[in-house]
């Protein structure tokens, strides 16, 4: 990625062609959100600052149940179906995709 772009773009170690493809996917995700409303599943790795999104999801939960924000925490439930099969958002929380593990791997057969 050219330096003049990198100074105003999201951080990435990808070569230019892969970076442009990734940017186009991010724009497609956001445009879909604008055109069709809140998606049932959020592409977490497509956000520039995913921590803000995750904090927002905690805040929404805390407000809904009138709890102090510092008393709520994440609880993870691994879904076995493909993310494309999830057509509605959960009653509480959010569905995400695109989460990466470092120094580990996940065996879907084992769960």
mmCIF file of N, CA and C in Angstrom:
data_model
loop_
_atom_site.group_PDB
_atom_site.id
_atom_site.type_symbol
_atom_site.label_atom_id
_atom_site.label_comp_id
_atom_site.label_asym_id
_atom_site.label_seq_id
_atom_site.Cartn_x
_atom_site.Cartn_y
_atom_site.Cartn_z
ATOM 1 N N UNK A 1 0.859 -1.176 0.000
ATOM 2 C CA UNK A 1 0.000 0.000 0.000
ATOM 3 C C UNK A 1 0.902 1.235 0.000
ATOM 4 N N UNK A 2 0.676 2.132 -0.926
ATOM 5 C CA UNK A 2 1.517 3.337 -0.958
ATOM 6 C C UNK A 2 1.440 4.111 0.355
ATOM 7 N N UNK A 3 2.535 4.735 0.728
ATOM 8 C CA UNK A 3 2.605 5.469 1.982
ATOM 9 C C UNK A 3 1.551 6.556 2.108
ATOM 10 N N UNK A 4 1.253 7.241 1.005
ATOM 11 C CA UNK A 4 0.248 8.314 1.063
ATOM 12 C C UNK A 4 -1.148 7.748 1.349
ATOM 13 N N UNK A 5 -1.420 6.516 0.947
ATOM 14 C CA UNK A 5 -2.695 5.867 1.266
ATOM 15 C C UNK A 5 -2.671 5.337 2.684
ATOM 16 N N UNK A 6 -1.559 4.703 3.057
ATOM 17 C CA UNK A 6 -1.454 4.074 4.374
ATOM 18 C C UNK A 6 -1.648 5.074 5.504
ATOM 19 N N UNK A 7 -1.261 6.315 5.270
ATOM 20 C CA UNK A 7 -1.380 7.316 6.331
ATOM 21 C C UNK A 7 -2.830 7.708 6.617
ATOM 22 N N UNK A 8 -3.755 7.389 5.704
ATOM 23 C CA UNK A 8 -5.167 7.743 5.902
ATOM 24 C C UNK A 8 -6.095 6.523 5.808
ATOM 25 N N UNK A 9 -5.524 5.333 5.852
ATOM 26 C CA UNK A 9 -6.327 4.120 5.704
ATOM 27 C C UNK A 9 -6.141 3.213 6.915
ATOM 28 N N UNK A 10 -6.898 2.135 6.934
ATOM 29 C CA UNK A 10 -6.771 1.163 8.017
ATOM 30 C C UNK A 10 -5.444 0.420 7.875
ATOM 31 N N UNK A 11 -4.863 0.003 8.999
ATOM 32 C CA UNK A 11 -3.570 -0.684 8.943
ATOM 33 C C UNK A 11 -3.684 -2.044 8.262
ATOM 34 N N UNK A 12 -2.708 -2.350 7.453
ATOM 35 C CA UNK A 12 -2.701 -3.628 6.751
ATOM 36 C C UNK A 12 -1.292 -3.937 6.271
ATOM 37 N N UNK A 13 -0.963 -5.202 6.283
ATOM 38 C CA UNK A 13 0.316 -5.655 5.754
ATOM 39 C C UNK A 13 0.144 -6.286 4.368
ATOM 40 N N UNK A 14 -1.065 -6.206 3.815
ATOM 41 C CA UNK A 14 -1.348 -6.837 2.532
ATOM 42 C C UNK A 14 -0.704 -6.069 1.390
ATOM 43 N N UNK A 15 -0.359 -6.776 0.312
ATOM 44 C CA UNK A 15 0.091 -6.077 -0.893
ATOM 45 C C UNK A 15 -1.087 -5.305 -1.495
ATOM 46 N N UNK A 16 -0.792 -4.378 -2.364
ATOM 47 C CA UNK A 16 -1.804 -3.459 -2.878
ATOM 48 C C UNK A 16 -3.021 -4.161 -3.470
ATOM 49 N N UNK A 17 -2.836 -5.174 -4.302
ATOM 50 C CA UNK A 17 -3.992 -5.821 -4.941
ATOM 51 C C UNK A 17 -4.902 -6.485 -3.905
ATOM 52 N N UNK A 18 -4.325 -7.150 -2.914
ATOM 53 C CA UNK A 18 -5.130 -7.773 -1.858
ATOM 54 C C UNK A 18 -5.785 -6.708 -0.981
ATOM 55 N N UNK A 19 -5.085 -5.603 -0.750
ATOM 56 C CA UNK A 19 -5.631 -4.507 0.054
ATOM 57 C C UNK A 19 -6.847 -3.892 -0.631
ATOM 58 N N UNK A 20 -6.760 -3.684 -1.938
ATOM 59 C CA UNK A 20 -7.886 -3.119 -2.688
ATOM 60 C C UNK A 20 -9.074 -4.074 -2.661
ATOM 61 N N UNK A 21 -8.828 -5.372 -2.823
ATOM 62 C CA UNK A 21 -9.913 -6.358 -2.748
ATOM 63 C C UNK A 21 -10.573 -6.327 -1.374
ATOM 64 N N UNK A 22 -9.758 -6.251 -0.331
ATOM 65 C CA UNK A 22 -10.273 -6.182 1.032
ATOM 66 C C UNK A 22 -11.083 -4.898 1.229
ATOM 67 N N UNK A 23 -10.592 -3.785 0.737
ATOM 68 C CA UNK A 23 -11.316 -2.516 0.831
ATOM 69 C C UNK A 23 -12.670 -2.613 0.139
ATOM 70 N N UNK A 24 -12.704 -3.231 -1.032
ATOM 71 C CA UNK A 24 -13.968 -3.372 -1.762
ATOM 72 C C UNK A 24 -14.963 -4.228 -0.977
ATOM 73 N N UNK A 25 -14.480 -5.286 -0.312
ATOM 74 C CA UNK A 25 -15.354 -6.120 0.529
ATOM 75 C C UNK A 25 -15.894 -5.327 1.712
ATOM 76 N N UNK A 26 -15.046 -4.503 2.309
ATOM 77 C CA UNK A 26 -15.484 -3.655 3.431
ATOM 78 C C UNK A 26 -16.556 -2.673 2.971
ATOM 79 N N UNK A 27 -16.341 -2.046 1.825
ATOM 80 C CA UNK A 27 -17.327 -1.105 1.290
ATOM 81 C C UNK A 27 -18.640 -1.804 0.963
ATOM 82 N N UNK A 28 -18.556 -3.008 0.423
ATOM 83 C CA UNK A 28 -19.750 -3.792 0.105
ATOM 84 C C UNK A 28 -20.540 -4.108 1.378
ATOM 85 N N UNK A 29 -19.834 -4.473 2.449
ATOM 86 C CA UNK A 29 -20.482 -4.766 3.727
ATOM 87 C C UNK A 29 -21.209 -3.531 4.264
ATOM 88 N N UNK A 30 -20.537 -2.398 4.276
ATOM 89 C CA UNK A 30 -21.134 -1.164 4.783
ATOM 90 C C UNK A 30 -22.290 -0.717 3.895
ATOM 91 N N UNK A 31 -22.131 -0.807 2.578
ATOM 92 C CA UNK A 31 -23.202 -0.408 1.667
ATOM 93 C C UNK A 31 -24.433 -1.289 1.850
ATOM 94 N N UNK A 32 -24.224 -2.570 2.061
ATOM 95 C CA UNK A 32 -25.334 -3.487 2.317
ATOM 96 C C UNK A 32 -26.070 -3.098 3.598
ATOM 97 N N UNK A 33 -25.323 -2.687 4.601
ATOM 98 C CA UNK A 33 -25.897 -2.227 5.867
ATOM 99 C C UNK A 33 -26.767 -0.986 5.617
ATOM 100 N N UNK A 34 -26.277 -0.073 4.802
ATOM 101 C CA UNK A 34 -27.026 1.145 4.477
ATOM 102 C C UNK A 34 -28.289 0.798 3.685
ATOM 103 N N UNK A 35 -28.139 -0.059 2.684
ATOM 104 C CA UNK A 35 -29.255 -0.376 1.777
ATOM 105 C C UNK A 35 -30.333 -1.241 2.418
ATOM 106 N N UNK A 36 -29.923 -2.203 3.257
ATOM 107 C CA UNK A 36 -30.868 -3.202 3.755
ATOM 108 C C UNK A 36 -31.064 -3.191 5.262
ATOM 109 N N UNK A 37 -30.416 -2.270 5.960
ATOM 110 C CA UNK A 37 -30.570 -2.192 7.408
ATOM 111 C C UNK A 37 -29.543 -3.052 8.130
ATOM 112 N N UNK A 38 -29.704 -3.108 9.438
ATOM 113 C CA UNK A 38 -28.753 -3.820 10.297
ATOM 114 C C UNK A 38 -28.688 -5.291 9.882
ATOM 115 N N UNK A 39 -27.495 -5.800 9.612
ATOM 116 C CA UNK A 39 -27.376 -7.200 9.182
ATOM 117 C C UNK A 39 -27.551 -8.157 10.364
ATOM 118 N N UNK A 40 -27.958 -9.388 10.097
ATOM 119 C CA UNK A 40 -28.070 -10.365 11.183
ATOM 120 C C UNK A 40 -26.709 -10.814 11.700
ATOM 121 N N UNK A 41 -25.677 -10.738 10.849
ATOM 122 C CA UNK A 41 -24.320 -11.157 11.212
ATOM 123 C C UNK A 41 -23.355 -10.045 10.795
ATOM 124 N N UNK A 42 -22.479 -9.647 11.714
ATOM 125 C CA UNK A 42 -21.518 -8.589 11.435
ATOM 126 C C UNK A 42 -20.151 -9.183 11.113
ATOM 127 N N UNK A 43 -19.516 -8.653 10.093
ATOM 128 C CA UNK A 43 -18.168 -9.061 9.702
ATOM 129 C C UNK A 43 -17.196 -8.285 10.574
ATOM 130 N N UNK A 44 -16.800 -8.858 11.691
ATOM 131 C CA UNK A 44 -16.003 -8.174 12.709
ATOM 132 C C UNK A 44 -14.650 -7.721 12.174
ATOM 133 N N UNK A 45 -14.018 -8.512 11.348
ATOM 134 C CA UNK A 45 -12.708 -8.127 10.825
ATOM 135 C C UNK A 45 -12.809 -7.088 9.709
ATOM 136 N N UNK A 46 -14.027 -6.734 9.313
ATOM 137 C CA UNK A 46 -14.226 -5.693 8.312
ATOM 138 C C UNK A 46 -14.306 -4.296 8.902
ATOM 139 N N UNK A 47 -14.373 -4.206 10.221
ATOM 140 C CA UNK A 47 -14.422 -2.899 10.874
ATOM 141 C C UNK A 47 -13.024 -2.334 11.032
ATOM 142 N N UNK A 48 -12.916 -1.019 10.929
ATOM 143 C CA UNK A 48 -11.632 -0.356 11.146
ATOM 144 C C UNK A 48 -11.233 -0.442 12.616
ATOM 145 N N UNK A 49 -12.201 -0.286 13.513
ATOM 146 C CA UNK A 49 -11.943 -0.304 14.955
ATOM 147 C C UNK A 49 -12.978 -1.212 15.620
ATOM 148 N N UNK A 50 -12.791 -2.529 15.554
ATOM 149 C CA UNK A 50 -13.807 -3.459 16.062
ATOM 150 C C UNK A 50 -14.071 -3.330 17.557
ATOM 151 N N UNK A 51 -13.102 -2.802 18.315
ATOM 152 C CA UNK A 51 -13.309 -2.635 19.753
ATOM 153 C C UNK A 51 -14.500 -1.718 20.028
ATOM 154 N N UNK A 52 -14.674 -0.685 19.217
ATOM 155 C CA UNK A 52 -15.801 0.240 19.402
ATOM 156 C C UNK A 52 -17.126 -0.480 19.154
ATOM 157 N N UNK A 53 -17.165 -1.324 18.135
ATOM 158 C CA UNK A 53 -18.381 -2.094 17.850
ATOM 159 C C UNK A 53 -18.710 -3.016 19.022
ATOM 160 N N UNK A 54 -17.704 -3.708 19.537
ATOM 161 C CA UNK A 54 -17.929 -4.628 20.652
ATOM 162 C C UNK A 54 -18.366 -3.885 21.910
ATOM 163 N N UNK A 55 -17.769 -2.735 22.177
ATOM 164 C CA UNK A 55 -18.183 -1.923 23.322
ATOM 165 C C UNK A 55 -19.622 -1.457 23.144
ATOM 166 N N UNK A 56 -19.974 -1.075 21.935
ATOM 167 C CA UNK A 56 -21.350 -0.667 21.643
ATOM 168 C C UNK A 56 -22.347 -1.776 21.888
ATOM 169 N N UNK A 57 -21.979 -3.005 21.560
ATOM 170 C CA UNK A 57 -22.896 -4.125 21.797
ATOM 171 C C UNK A 57 -23.102 -4.342 23.300
ATOM 172 N N UNK A 58 -22.043 -4.165 24.091
ATOM 173 C CA UNK A 58 -22.185 -4.242 25.551
ATOM 174 C C UNK A 58 -23.072 -3.107 26.070
ATOM 175 N N UNK A 59 -22.875 -1.914 25.538
ATOM 176 C CA UNK A 59 -23.690 -0.774 25.965
ATOM 177 C C UNK A 59 -25.168 -0.985 25.645
ATOM 178 N N UNK A 60 -25.462 -1.518 24.470
ATOM 179 C CA UNK A 60 -26.857 -1.796 24.105
ATOM 180 C C UNK A 60 -27.490 -2.771 25.081
ATOM 181 N N UNK A 61 -26.759 -3.811 25.449
ATOM 182 C CA UNK A 61 -27.270 -4.795 26.399
ATOM 183 C C UNK A 61 -27.487 -4.151 27.768
ATOM 184 N N UNK A 62 -26.510 -3.388 28.226
ATOM 185 C CA UNK A 62 -26.604 -2.742 29.534
ATOM 186 C C UNK A 62 -27.803 -1.790 29.591
ATOM 187 N N UNK A 63 -28.017 -1.039 28.537
ATOM 188 C CA UNK A 63 -29.160 -0.121 28.502
ATOM 189 C C UNK A 63 -30.485 -0.872 28.480
ATOM 190 N N UNK A 64 -30.543 -1.937 27.687
ATOM 191 C CA UNK A 64 -31.783 -2.714 27.571
ATOM 192 C C UNK A 64 -32.217 -3.249 28.927
ATOM 193 N N UNK A 65 -31.261 -3.723 29.712
ATOM 194 C CA UNK A 65 -31.579 -4.331 31.006
ATOM 195 C C UNK A 65 -31.275 -3.409 32.187
ATOM 196 N N UNK A 66 -30.979 -2.154 31.897
ATOM 197 C CA UNK A 66 -30.701 -1.132 32.915
ATOM 198 C C UNK A 66 -29.650 -1.609 33.922
ATOM 199 N N UNK A 67 -28.515 -2.041 33.367
ATOM 200 C CA UNK A 67 -27.387 -2.515 34.168
ATOM 201 C C UNK A 67 -26.221 -1.546 34.026
ATOM 202 N N UNK A 68 -25.402 -1.408 35.048
ATOM 203 C CA UNK A 68 -24.176 -0.609 34.880
ATOM 204 C C UNK A 68 -23.264 -1.286 33.859
ATOM 205 N N UNK A 69 -22.708 -0.507 32.957
ATOM 206 C CA UNK A 69 -21.877 -1.055 31.877
ATOM 207 C C UNK A 69 -20.708 -1.867 32.410
ATOM 208 N N UNK A 70 -20.167 -1.483 33.555
ATOM 209 C CA UNK A 70 -19.002 -2.203 34.073
ATOM 210 C C UNK A 70 -19.365 -3.526 34.743
ATOM 211 N N UNK A 71 -20.650 -3.891 34.727
ATOM 212 C CA UNK A 71 -21.052 -5.185 35.294
ATOM 213 C C UNK A 71 -21.376 -6.219 34.221
ATOM 214 N N UNK A 72 -21.335 -5.817 32.958
ATOM 215 C CA UNK A 72 -21.641 -6.769 31.886
ATOM 216 C C UNK A 72 -20.353 -7.215 31.197
ATOM 217 N N UNK A 73 -20.381 -8.422 30.669
ATOM 218 C CA UNK A 73 -19.223 -8.994 29.975
ATOM 219 C C UNK A 73 -19.734 -9.879 28.838
ATOM 220 N N UNK A 74 -18.833 -10.267 27.992
ATOM 221 C CA UNK A 74 -19.196 -11.123 26.871
ATOM 222 C C UNK A 74 -19.364 -12.571 27.301
ATOM 223 N N UNK A 75 -20.291 -13.231 26.643
ATOM 224 C CA UNK A 75 -20.475 -14.667 26.757
ATOM 225 C C UNK A 75 -20.540 -15.170 25.318
ATOM 226 N N UNK A 76 -19.713 -16.131 24.983
ATOM 227 C CA UNK A 76 -19.616 -16.588 23.604
ATOM 228 C C UNK A 76 -20.327 -17.915 23.422
ATOM 229 N N UNK A 77 -21.138 -17.980 22.408
ATOM 230 C CA UNK A 77 -21.824 -19.223 22.035
ATOM 231 C C UNK A 77 -21.448 -19.505 20.588
ATOM 232 N N UNK A 78 -20.782 -20.618 20.364
ATOM 233 C CA UNK A 78 -20.368 -20.972 19.011
ATOM 234 C C UNK A 78 -21.544 -21.606 18.287
ATOM 235 N N UNK A 79 -21.885 -21.040 17.157
ATOM 236 C CA UNK A 79 -22.976 -21.575 16.332
ATOM 237 C C UNK A 79 -22.399 -22.613 15.385
ATOM 238 N N UNK A 80 -23.138 -23.674 15.139
ATOM 239 C CA UNK A 80 -22.640 -24.724 14.257
ATOM 240 C C UNK A 80 -23.034 -24.500 12.794
ATOM 241 N N UNK A 81 -24.093 -23.734 12.555
ATOM 242 C CA UNK A 81 -24.505 -23.491 11.179
ATOM 243 C C UNK A 81 -23.615 -22.420 10.538
ATOM 244 N N UNK A 82 -23.597 -22.412 9.231
ATOM 245 C CA UNK A 82 -22.856 -21.393 8.493
ATOM 246 C C UNK A 82 -23.477 -20.029 8.762
ATOM 247 N N UNK A 83 -22.656 -18.982 8.767
ATOM 248 C CA UNK A 83 -23.174 -17.642 9.066
ATOM 249 C C UNK A 83 -24.210 -17.192 8.049
ATOM 250 N N UNK A 84 -24.134 -17.699 6.820
ATOM 251 C CA UNK A 84 -25.093 -17.308 5.778
ATOM 252 C C UNK A 84 -26.492 -17.847 6.066
ATOM 253 N N UNK A 85 -26.600 -18.827 6.930
ATOM 254 C CA UNK A 85 -27.897 -19.409 7.286
ATOM 255 C C UNK A 85 -28.613 -18.618 8.381
ATOM 256 N N UNK A 86 -27.902 -17.733 9.062
ATOM 257 C CA UNK A 86 -28.493 -16.926 10.135
ATOM 258 C C UNK A 86 -29.210 -15.735 9.498
ATOM 259 N N UNK A 87 -30.517 -15.758 9.518
ATOM 260 C CA UNK A 87 -31.312 -14.733 8.825
ATOM 261 C C UNK A 87 -31.883 -13.667 9.746
ATOM 262 N N UNK A 88 -31.799 -13.877 11.051
ATOM 263 C CA UNK A 88 -32.292 -12.861 11.979
ATOM 264 C C UNK A 88 -31.284 -12.689 13.102
ATOM 265 N N UNK A 89 -31.259 -11.478 13.650
ATOM 266 C CA UNK A 89 -30.300 -11.197 14.714
ATOM 267 C C UNK A 89 -30.772 -11.835 16.022
ATOM 268 N N UNK A 90 -29.856 -12.092 16.942
ATOM 269 C CA UNK A 90 -30.253 -12.683 18.224
ATOM 270 C C UNK A 90 -31.044 -11.672 19.055
ATOM 271 N N UNK A 91 -31.815 -12.166 20.009
ATOM 272 C CA UNK A 91 -32.586 -11.270 20.863
ATOM 273 C C UNK A 91 -31.661 -10.355 21.667
ATOM 274 N N UNK A 92 -30.569 -10.913 22.146
ATOM 275 C CA UNK A 92 -29.551 -10.147 22.873
ATOM 276 C C UNK A 92 -28.203 -10.412 22.229
ATOM 277 N N UNK A 93 -27.361 -9.391 22.179
ATOM 278 C CA UNK A 93 -26.021 -9.558 21.641
ATOM 279 C C UNK A 93 -25.983 -9.457 20.139
ATOM 280 N N UNK A 94 -24.909 -9.968 19.566
ATOM 281 C CA UNK A 94 -24.701 -9.915 18.124
ATOM 282 C C UNK A 94 -24.064 -11.210 17.640
ATOM 283 N N UNK A 95 -24.321 -11.537 16.392
ATOM 284 C CA UNK A 95 -23.586 -12.590 15.717
ATOM 285 C C UNK A 95 -22.438 -11.933 14.976
ATOM 286 N N UNK A 96 -21.258 -12.531 15.054
ATOM 287 C CA UNK A 96 -20.121 -12.022 14.297
ATOM 288 C C UNK A 96 -19.496 -13.149 13.487
ATOM 289 N N UNK A 97 -18.789 -12.756 12.461
ATOM 290 C CA UNK A 97 -17.992 -13.687 11.661
ATOM 291 C C UNK A 97 -16.654 -13.022 11.407
ATOM 292 N N UNK A 98 -15.671 -13.802 10.993
ATOM 293 C CA UNK A 98 -14.378 -13.232 10.657
ATOM 294 C C UNK A 98 -13.457 -13.059 11.846
ATOM 295 N N UNK A 99 -13.703 -13.793 12.895
ATOM 296 C CA UNK A 99 -12.836 -13.729 14.071
ATOM 297 C C UNK A 99 -11.676 -14.694 13.853
ATOM 298 N N UNK A 100 -10.470 -14.250 14.131
ATOM 299 C CA UNK A 100 -9.283 -15.064 13.907
ATOM 300 C C UNK A 100 -8.656 -15.484 15.229
ATOM 301 N N UNK A 101 -8.115 -16.685 15.257
ATOM 302 C CA UNK A 101 -7.350 -17.178 16.392
ATOM 303 C C UNK A 101 -5.870 -17.102 16.047
ATOM 304 N N UNK A 102 -5.069 -16.691 17.001
ATOM 305 C CA UNK A 102 -3.624 -16.694 16.795
ATOM 306 C C UNK A 102 -3.007 -17.706 17.742
ATOM 307 N N UNK A 103 -2.129 -18.519 17.217
ATOM 308 C CA UNK A 103 -1.458 -19.518 18.047
ATOM 309 C C UNK A 103 -2.363 -20.660 18.462
ATOM 310 N N UNK A 104 -3.447 -20.868 17.706
ATOM 311 C CA UNK A 104 -4.396 -21.926 18.046
ATOM 312 C C UNK A 104 -5.151 -22.299 16.769
ATOM 313 N N UNK A 105 -5.945 -23.329 16.881
ATOM 314 C CA UNK A 105 -6.837 -23.684 15.774
ATOM 315 C C UNK A 105 -8.132 -24.248 16.355
ATOM 316 N N UNK A 106 -9.152 -24.259 15.537
ATOM 317 C CA UNK A 106 -10.450 -24.731 15.974
ATOM 318 C C UNK A 106 -10.841 -25.942 15.149
ATOM 319 N N UNK A 107 -11.276 -26.986 15.833
ATOM 320 C CA UNK A 107 -11.732 -28.202 15.166
ATOM 321 C C UNK A 107 -13.259 -28.203 15.201
ATOM 322 N N UNK A 108 -13.878 -27.899 14.075
ATOM 323 C CA UNK A 108 -15.346 -27.812 14.029
ATOM 324 C C UNK A 108 -16.006 -29.137 14.348
ATOM 325 N N UNK A 109 -15.378 -30.237 13.999
ATOM 326 C CA UNK A 109 -15.942 -31.548 14.284
ATOM 327 C C UNK A 109 -16.008 -31.816 15.778
ATOM 328 N N UNK A 110 -15.021 -31.315 16.515
ATOM 329 C CA UNK A 110 -14.973 -31.507 17.964
ATOM 330 C C UNK A 110 -15.838 -30.494 18.718
ATOM 331 N N UNK A 111 -15.999 -29.295 18.120
ATOM 332 C CA UNK A 111 -16.763 -28.230 18.775
ATOM 333 C C UNK A 111 -15.945 -27.627 19.835
#
